[in-house]
CSV table of C-alpha atoms and ligand atoms in Angstrom, one decimal:
chain,number,residue,atom,x,y,z
C,1,MET,CA,11.3,4.2,-18.7
C,2,SER,CA,11.6,0.6,-19.7
C,3,ALA,CA,8.6,-0.8,-21.5
C,4,GLU,CA,8.5,-3.8,-19.1
C,5,GLN,CA,8.1,-4.0,-15.4
C,6,ARG,CA,8.2,-6.6,-12.6
C,7,VAL,CA,5.0,-7.6,-10.9
C,8,ALA,CA,4.2,-10.1,-8.1
C,9,VAL,CA,1.4,-12.3,-9.3
C,10,LEU,CA,-0.8,-14.6,-7.1
C,11,HIS,CA,-1.7,-17.5,-9.3
C,12,GLU,CA,-3.7,-19.5,-6.7
C,13,PRO,CA,-3.7,-19.6,-2.9
C,14,GLU,CA,-0.2,-19.7,-1.6
C,15,ARG,CA,1.4,-19.7,-5.0
C,16,MET,CA,3.0,-16.4,-6.0
C,17,SER,CA,5.7,-15.5,-8.4
C,18,VAL,CA,7.4,-12.4,-9.8
C,19,GLU,CA,6.8,-11.9,-13.6
C,20,THR,CA,7.6,-9.4,-16.3
C,21,ARG,CA,4.6,-7.6,-17.7
C,22,PRO,CA,4.2,-4.5,-20.0
C,23,VAL,CA,4.2,-1.1,-18.2
C,24,PRO,CA,0.6,0.1,-18.4
C,25,ALA,CA,0.2,3.3,-20.4
C,26,PRO,CA,-2.1,6.0,-18.9
C,27,GLY,CA,-5.4,6.2,-20.8
C,28,PRO,CA,-7.3,9.5,-21.2
C,29,GLY,CA,-7.8,11.2,-17.8
C,30,ASP,CA,-5.4,8.8,-16.1
C,31,VAL,CA,-1.9,9.1,-14.6
C,32,GLN,CA,0.8,6.5,-14.5
C,33,VAL,CA,2.4,6.1,-11.0
C,34,ALA,CA,5.8,4.6,-10.4
C,35,VAL,CA,5.1,2.7,-7.2
C,36,ARG,CA,7.4,3.5,-4.2
C,37,ALA,CA,5.6,1.7,-1.3
C,38,VAL,CA,2.8,-0.7,-0.8
C,39,THR,CA,1.7,-1.6,2.7
C,40,VAL,CA,0.1,-5.0,3.3
C,41,CYS,CA,-3.5,-5.3,4.3
C,42,GLY,CA,-5.3,-8.1,6.0
C,43,SER,CA,-7.4,-8.5,2.8
C,44,ASP,CA,-4.2,-9.2,0.8
C,45,VAL,CA,-3.3,-11.9,3.3
C,46,HIS,CA,-6.9,-13.3,3.0
C,47,TYR,CA,-6.6,-13.6,-0.8
C,48,TYR,CA,-3.2,-15.2,-0.5
C,49,ASP,CA,-4.6,-17.8,1.9
C,50,HIS,CA,-8.0,-18.5,0.4
C,51,GLY,CA,-8.2,-16.9,-3.1
C,52,ARG,CA,-11.4,-15.2,-2.1
C,53,ILE,CA,-13.1,-12.8,0.4
C,54,GLY,CA,-16.8,-13.6,0.7
C,55,GLY,CA,-18.3,-13.0,-2.7
C,56,PHE,CA,-15.1,-11.7,-4.2
C,57,VAL,CA,-13.4,-14.7,-5.8
C,58,MET,CA,-10.2,-15.1,-7.8
C,59,HIS,CA,-10.9,-16.8,-11.2
C,60,GLY,CA,-7.4,-16.1,-12.6
C,61,PRO,CA,-4.1,-14.6,-11.6
C,62,LEU,CA,-4.3,-11.6,-9.4
C,63,VAL,CA,-1.8,-8.9,-8.4
C,64,LEU,CA,-2.3,-8.0,-4.7
C,65,GLY,CA,-1.7,-4.7,-3.0
C,66,HIS,CA,-3.9,-1.6,-2.7
C,67,GLU,CA,-2.2,0.6,-0.1
C,68,THR,CA,0.0,2.5,-2.5
C,69,SER,CA,2.3,5.6,-2.8
C,70,GLY,CA,4.5,6.6,-5.7
C,71,VAL,CA,5.5,9.3,-8.1
C,72,VAL,CA,3.6,10.4,-11.2
C,73,SER,CA,5.6,9.1,-14.1
C,74,ALA,CA,3.4,9.9,-17.1
C,75,VAL,CA,0.0,11.5,-17.7
C,76,GLY,CA,-2.7,10.6,-20.1
C,77,GLU,CA,-4.6,12.8,-22.6
C,78,GLY,CA,-6.4,15.7,-21.0
C,79,VAL,CA,-4.6,15.6,-17.6
C,80,ASP,CA,-3.0,18.8,-16.3
C,81,ALA,CA,-2.6,17.7,-12.7
C,82,PRO,CA,-0.9,16.1,-10.9
C,83,ALA,CA,2.2,16.7,-13.0
C,84,VAL,CA,4.9,14.2,-13.7
C,85,GLY,CA,7.2,14.1,-10.7
C,86,THR,CA,4.5,14.7,-8.1
C,87,ARG,CA,4.6,12.4,-5.1
C,88,VAL,CA,1.1,10.9,-4.5
C,89,ALA,CA,-1.0,8.7,-2.4
C,90,VAL,CA,-3.0,6.4,-4.7
C,91,GLU,CA,-6.7,6.1,-4.0
C,92,PRO,CA,-7.2,2.6,-5.5
C,93,GLN,CA,-10.7,2.9,-6.9
C,94,ARG,CA,-12.3,3.7,-10.2
C,95,ASN,CA,-16.0,4.4,-10.5
C,96,CYS,CA,-18.3,4.8,-13.5
C,97,GLY,CA,-19.2,8.5,-12.8
C,98,ARG,CA,-22.7,8.1,-14.3
C,99,CYS,CA,-24.9,6.0,-12.0
C,100,GLU,CA,-27.1,7.1,-9.2
C,101,GLN,CA,-24.6,6.5,-6.5
C,102,CYS,CA,-21.9,8.4,-8.3
C,103,ALA,CA,-24.3,11.2,-8.9
C,104,ARG,CA,-25.0,11.4,-5.2
C,105,GLY,CA,-21.3,11.6,-4.3
C,106,ARG,CA,-21.2,8.0,-3.0
C,107,TYR,CA,-18.7,6.9,-5.6
C,108,HIS,CA,-17.4,4.1,-3.4
C,109,LEU,CA,-20.9,2.5,-3.6
C,110,CYS,CA,-20.9,2.6,-7.4
C,111,PRO,CA,-22.1,-0.9,-8.6
C,112,TRP,CA,-19.4,-0.7,-11.3
C,113,ILE,CA,-16.6,0.2,-9.0
C,114,SER,CA,-13.3,-1.4,-9.7
C,115,PHE,CA,-10.8,-1.5,-6.8
C,116,PHE,CA,-7.1,-2.6,-6.7
C,117,ALA,CA,-6.5,-6.2,-5.8
C,118,THR,CA,-10.2,-7.1,-5.8
C,119,PRO,CA,-10.8,-9.8,-8.5
C,120,PRO,CA,-10.5,-9.4,-11.4
C,121,VAL,CA,-8.7,-6.0,-10.9
C,122,ASP,CA,-5.0,-6.1,-10.4
C,123,GLY,CA,-3.3,-4.2,-7.5
C,124,SER,CA,0.0,-2.5,-6.9
C,125,PHE,CA,2.6,-5.2,-6.1
C,126,ALA,CA,4.1,-3.8,-9.3
C,127,GLN,CA,6.5,-1.1,-10.4
C,128,TYR,CA,3.8,0.9,-12.3
C,129,VAL,CA,0.1,1.4,-12.0
C,130,THR,CA,-2.5,3.7,-13.6
C,131,VAL,CA,-5.3,5.5,-11.9
C,132,PRO,CA,-7.7,8.3,-12.7
C,133,ALA,CA,-5.8,11.6,-12.2
C,134,GLY,CA,-8.3,12.6,-9.5
C,135,ARG,CA,-7.4,9.5,-7.5
C,136,ALA,CA,-3.7,10.4,-7.3
C,137,HIS,CA,-3.6,12.7,-4.3
C,138,PRO,CA,-0.4,14.9,-3.9
C,139,VAL,CA,1.3,14.5,-0.6
C,140,PRO,CA,3.6,16.9,1.2
C,141,ASP,CA,7.3,16.2,1.9
C,142,ALA,CA,6.4,15.7,5.5
C,143,LEU,CA,4.9,12.3,4.6
C,144,SER,CA,7.3,9.5,3.9
C,145,ASP,CA,6.6,7.0,1.1
C,146,ASP,CA,5.5,4.4,3.7
C,147,ALA,CA,3.1,6.9,5.4
C,148,ALA,CA,1.7,8.0,2.0
C,149,ALA,CA,0.9,4.3,1.3
C,150,MET,CA,-0.9,4.1,4.6
C,151,ILE,CA,-3.2,7.0,3.7
C,152,GLU,CA,-5.4,4.2,2.3
C,153,PRO,CA,-6.1,2.3,5.6
C,154,LEU,CA,-6.2,5.7,7.3
C,155,ALA,CA,-8.9,6.7,4.8
C,156,VAL,CA,-10.9,3.6,6.0
C,157,ALA,CA,-10.6,4.9,9.6
C,158,VAL,CA,-11.4,8.5,8.7
C,159,HIS,CA,-14.6,7.4,6.9
C,160,ALA,CA,-15.6,5.0,9.7
C,161,VAL,CA,-15.1,7.5,12.5
C,162,GLY,CA,-16.9,10.1,10.3
C,163,LYS,CA,-20.0,7.8,10.4
C,164,ALA,CA,-20.2,8.5,14.2
C,165,ASP,CA,-20.4,11.9,15.8
C,166,VAL,CA,-17.0,11.9,17.5
C,167,GLY,CA,-15.9,15.2,19.0
C,168,PRO,CA,-14.7,16.7,22.2
C,169,GLY,CA,-16.0,14.7,25.1
C,170,THR,CA,-17.1,11.6,23.1
C,171,ARG,CA,-16.4,8.3,24.9
C,172,VAL,CA,-15.2,5.8,22.4
C,173,PHE,CA,-14.7,2.0,22.4
C,174,VAL,CA,-12.5,0.5,19.7
C,175,SER,CA,-13.0,-3.2,19.3
C,176,GLY,CA,-9.8,-4.8,17.9
C,177,GLY,CA,-6.2,-3.6,18.2
C,178,GLY,CA,-5.0,-4.5,14.7
C,179,PRO,CA,-3.9,-1.8,12.1
C,180,VAL,CA,-7.5,-0.5,11.4
C,181,GLY,CA,-8.3,-0.4,15.2
C,182,LEU,CA,-5.1,1.5,15.8
C,183,LEU,CA,-5.9,4.0,13.1
C,184,CYS,CA,-9.5,4.4,14.3
C,185,LEU,CA,-8.1,5.0,17.8
C,186,GLN,CA,-5.8,7.7,16.5
C,187,VAL,CA,-8.5,9.4,14.3
C,188,ALA,CA,-10.9,9.4,17.3
C,189,ARG,CA,-8.2,11.0,19.4
C,190,ALA,CA,-7.5,13.6,16.7
C,191,ARG,CA,-11.2,14.4,16.7
C,192,GLY,CA,-11.0,15.2,20.4
C,193,ALA,CA,-12.6,12.0,21.9
C,194,ALA,CA,-12.5,12.2,25.7
C,195,ARG,CA,-11.7,8.6,26.5
C,196,VAL,CA,-10.8,5.9,24.1
C,197,THR,CA,-10.8,2.3,25.3
C,198,VAL,CA,-9.3,-0.5,23.0
C,199,SER,CA,-10.1,-4.1,23.4
C,200,ASP,CA,-8.0,-7.0,22.1
C,201,PRO,CA,-7.3,-10.5,23.3
C,202,VAL,CA,-3.5,-10.2,22.5
C,203,ALA,CA,-1.5,-8.6,25.2
C,204,ARG,CA,1.1,-7.2,22.8
C,205,ARG,CA,-1.6,-5.4,20.8
C,206,ARG,CA,-3.0,-3.9,24.0
C,207,GLU,CA,0.5,-2.5,24.8
C,208,VAL,CA,0.7,-1.1,21.3
C,209,ALA,CA,-2.7,0.5,21.6
C,210,LEU,CA,-1.6,2.3,24.8
C,211,ALA,CA,1.5,3.5,23.0
C,212,PHE,CA,-0.7,5.0,20.3
C,213,GLY,CA,-2.8,6.9,22.8
C,214,ALA,CA,-5.5,4.6,24.2
C,215,ASP,CA,-6.6,5.7,27.6
C,216,ALA,CA,-7.4,2.2,28.6
C,217,VAL,CA,-7.2,-1.3,27.2
C,218,VAL,CA,-9.2,-4.4,28.0
C,219,ASP,CA,-8.8,-8.1,27.4
C,220,PRO,CA,-12.2,-9.2,26.2
C,221,GLY,CA,-11.6,-12.7,27.7
C,222,GLU,CA,-11.6,-11.3,31.2
C,223,GLY,CA,-15.1,-10.0,31.0
C,224,VAL,CA,-14.3,-6.6,32.6
C,225,GLU,CA,-17.2,-4.2,32.9
C,226,ILE,CA,-16.6,-1.3,30.5
C,227,GLU,CA,-17.9,2.1,31.3
C,228,PRO,CA,-20.7,2.9,28.8
C,229,VAL,CA,-19.5,4.7,25.6
C,230,ASP,CA,-21.1,6.9,23.0
C,231,VAL,CA,-19.4,5.4,20.0
C,232,VAL,CA,-18.2,1.9,19.3
C,233,LEU,CA,-15.9,1.3,16.3
C,234,GLU,CA,-16.1,-2.5,15.8
C,235,CYS,CA,-13.0,-3.5,13.8
C,236,THR,CA,-13.0,-7.3,14.1
C,237,GLY,CA,-16.3,-8.8,12.6
C,238,VAL,CA,-16.1,-11.5,15.2
C,239,GLN,CA,-19.3,-12.4,17.1
C,240,ALA,CA,-17.8,-12.3,20.6
C,241,ALA,CA,-16.3,-8.9,20.0
C,242,VAL,CA,-19.5,-7.6,18.5
C,243,ASP,CA,-21.4,-8.8,21.6
C,244,ALA,CA,-18.9,-7.1,23.9
C,245,ALA,CA,-19.0,-3.9,21.9
C,246,VAL,CA,-22.8,-3.7,21.9
C,247,SER,CA,-22.9,-4.3,25.6
C,248,ALA,CA,-20.5,-1.4,26.2
C,249,THR,CA,-22.9,1.1,24.7
C,250,ALA,CA,-24.6,3.9,26.5
C,251,PRO,CA,-28.2,4.7,25.4
C,252,ALA,CA,-28.4,6.3,22.0
C,253,ALA,CA,-24.9,5.3,21.2
C,254,THR,CA,-23.7,4.7,17.6
C,255,VAL,CA,-22.1,1.4,16.6
C,256,VAL,CA,-20.0,1.5,13.5
C,257,LEU,CA,-19.3,-1.9,12.0
C,258,VAL,CA,-15.9,-1.7,10.3
C,259,GLY,CA,-14.6,-5.3,10.6
C,260,THR,CA,-15.8,-7.7,8.0
C,261,GLY,CA,-17.2,-11.1,8.8
C,262,ALA,CA,-19.6,-13.6,7.2
C,263,GLN,CA,-22.4,-13.1,9.6
C,264,VAL,CA,-23.0,-11.8,13.1
C,265,THR,CA,-26.2,-11.5,15.2
C,266,LEU,CA,-27.2,-8.5,17.3
C,267,PRO,CA,-29.3,-8.5,20.5
C,268,LEU,CA,-32.5,-6.8,19.4
C,269,ASP,CA,-33.5,-6.0,22.9
C,270,VAL,CA,-30.3,-4.0,23.5
C,271,VAL,CA,-30.4,-2.4,20.1
C,272,GLN,CA,-34.0,-1.3,20.7
C,273,GLY,CA,-33.9,-0.7,24.4
C,274,ARG,CA,-31.0,1.7,24.1
C,275,GLU,CA,-32.0,3.0,20.7
C,276,LEU,CA,-28.6,2.2,19.3
C,277,VAL,CA,-27.7,3.5,15.8
C,278,ILE,CA,-26.0,0.7,13.9
C,279,LYS,CA,-24.0,1.8,10.8
C,280,GLY,CA,-22.2,-0.2,8.1
C,281,THR,CA,-19.1,1.2,6.5
C,282,PHE,CA,-17.4,0.2,3.2
C,283,ARG,CA,-14.1,1.6,2.1
C,284,TYR,CA,-14.4,5.4,1.8
C,285,ALA,CA,-15.1,8.3,-0.5
C,286,HIS,CA,-13.9,12.0,-0.4
C,287,VAL,CA,-11.6,11.4,2.6
C,288,TYR,CA,-8.0,11.3,1.1
C,289,PRO,CA,-7.3,15.1,1.5
C,290,ALA,CA,-8.5,15.0,5.2
C,291,ALA,CA,-6.5,11.8,5.8
C,292,ILE,CA,-3.3,13.4,4.2
C,293,ALA,CA,-3.7,16.5,6.3
C,294,MET,CA,-4.2,14.5,9.5
C,295,ALA,CA,-1.0,12.5,8.9
C,296,ALA,CA,1.0,15.5,7.8
C,297,SER,CA,0.1,17.4,10.9
C,298,GLY,CA,1.3,14.6,13.1
C,299,ALA,CA,-2.1,14.1,14.6
C,300,VAL,CA,-1.9,10.5,13.3
C,301,ARG,CA,1.4,8.6,13.5
C,302,LEU,CA,1.8,6.2,10.5
C,303,ASP,CA,5.5,5.6,10.2
C,304,GLU,CA,5.6,4.1,13.7
C,305,MET,CA,3.2,1.4,12.5
C,306,VAL,CA,5.7,0.1,9.9
C,307,THR,CA,7.5,-2.9,11.2
C,308,SER,CA,9.3,-4.4,8.1
C,309,HIS,CA,10.3,-3.7,4.5
C,310,HIS,CA,10.5,-6.2,1.6
C,311,GLY,CA,11.3,-6.1,-2.1
C,312,LEU,CA,8.9,-7.5,-4.7
C,313,ASP,CA,10.7,-10.8,-4.4
C,314,GLY,CA,9.9,-10.8,-0.7
C,315,ALA,CA,6.2,-10.1,-1.2
C,316,VAL,CA,5.2,-13.4,0.4
C,317,ASP,CA,7.4,-12.6,3.4
C,318,ALA,CA,5.6,-9.3,3.7
C,319,LEU,CA,2.2,-11.0,3.5
C,320,LEU,CA,3.1,-13.5,6.2
C,321,ALA,CA,5.0,-11.0,8.5
C,322,ALA,CA,2.0,-10.5,10.8
C,323,ARG,CA,1.7,-14.2,11.3
C,324,ARG,CA,5.3,-14.9,11.9
C,325,ASP,CA,6.2,-12.0,14.1
C,326,PRO,CA,4.0,-11.1,17.1
C,327,ASP,CA,5.4,-7.5,17.0
C,328,ALA,CA,4.5,-6.9,13.3
C,329,ILE,CA,1.9,-4.3,12.6
C,330,LYS,CA,2.5,-3.2,9.0
C,331,ALA,CA,4.8,-4.7,6.4
C,332,VAL,CA,5.9,-2.6,3.4
C,333,VAL,CA,6.7,-3.8,-0.1
C,334,ARG,CA,8.9,-1.5,-2.1
C,335,PRO,CA,8.7,-2.6,-5.8
J,401,ZN,ZN1,-6.8,-2.5,3.0
J,402,ZN,ZN1,-21.2,4.7,-10.7
């Protein structure tokens, strides 16, 4: 292993360059992972464009990328698993392990959480990263490197769908046909949902949603009446979509707010009159093993969502792929 590695660094919005940096050594309890694939997330694009997401603001150079797979290349003191050579999906968060939230098992809500590519913590557009050994999850040969990277957004969907009681017979409405919406659709299907409807204003995205197993798709602009559903997975954070999603609910339905947005309003009369259950969701905890099993079984198709590959020098092209190509779903960076 060389002592230096190449890293794609975002210096300020729209200014990125590849630099040489030292390879990080794994500290006690950590493993070092040689990165194989990083899939681009909408949040990476948002940092590239604006240098911030809400309260998370870049105050210095930042390495983007948090959807990561690789091979364990070194282990720190006290680590006996996973061993060097193990292919892993990287869960990109590190919690304190001592606070109330950590003690209660909600480690993703730890106030001292650090998460890849969230300022000031660097991400994985790099050849090597280090993570706690327990956050490097072994993956079976059935999963490609690209699919193993996509366990991260799949974990978001597994956690979000897990917030609602989705099982055989559940009628589900997925608001938004982007990558997270497509993953929520597939997870709801895998859990036995009876009917999944996906809403998106873009015709191509509606076609893709049908290809990934949606029973029906709707164009929210057409104001079509939707049959009432038991569960809404709102993946846009956009007011008009939230309004449409809430109006599609049956009494006592659960609305899971997955998409992020600055602020939306909810119609109190509908929320109260139908006794809706509104749930927030933030990242995930404890779901990587389930997500890996779902992907390995074929219940969720990840490779089919990959639409382009780029080297580290093409990281900007990867970030802009979704904007330039209407057929793009997920771009992959292979450092
Ligand atoms: Zn993401
Ligand atoms: Zn904590």
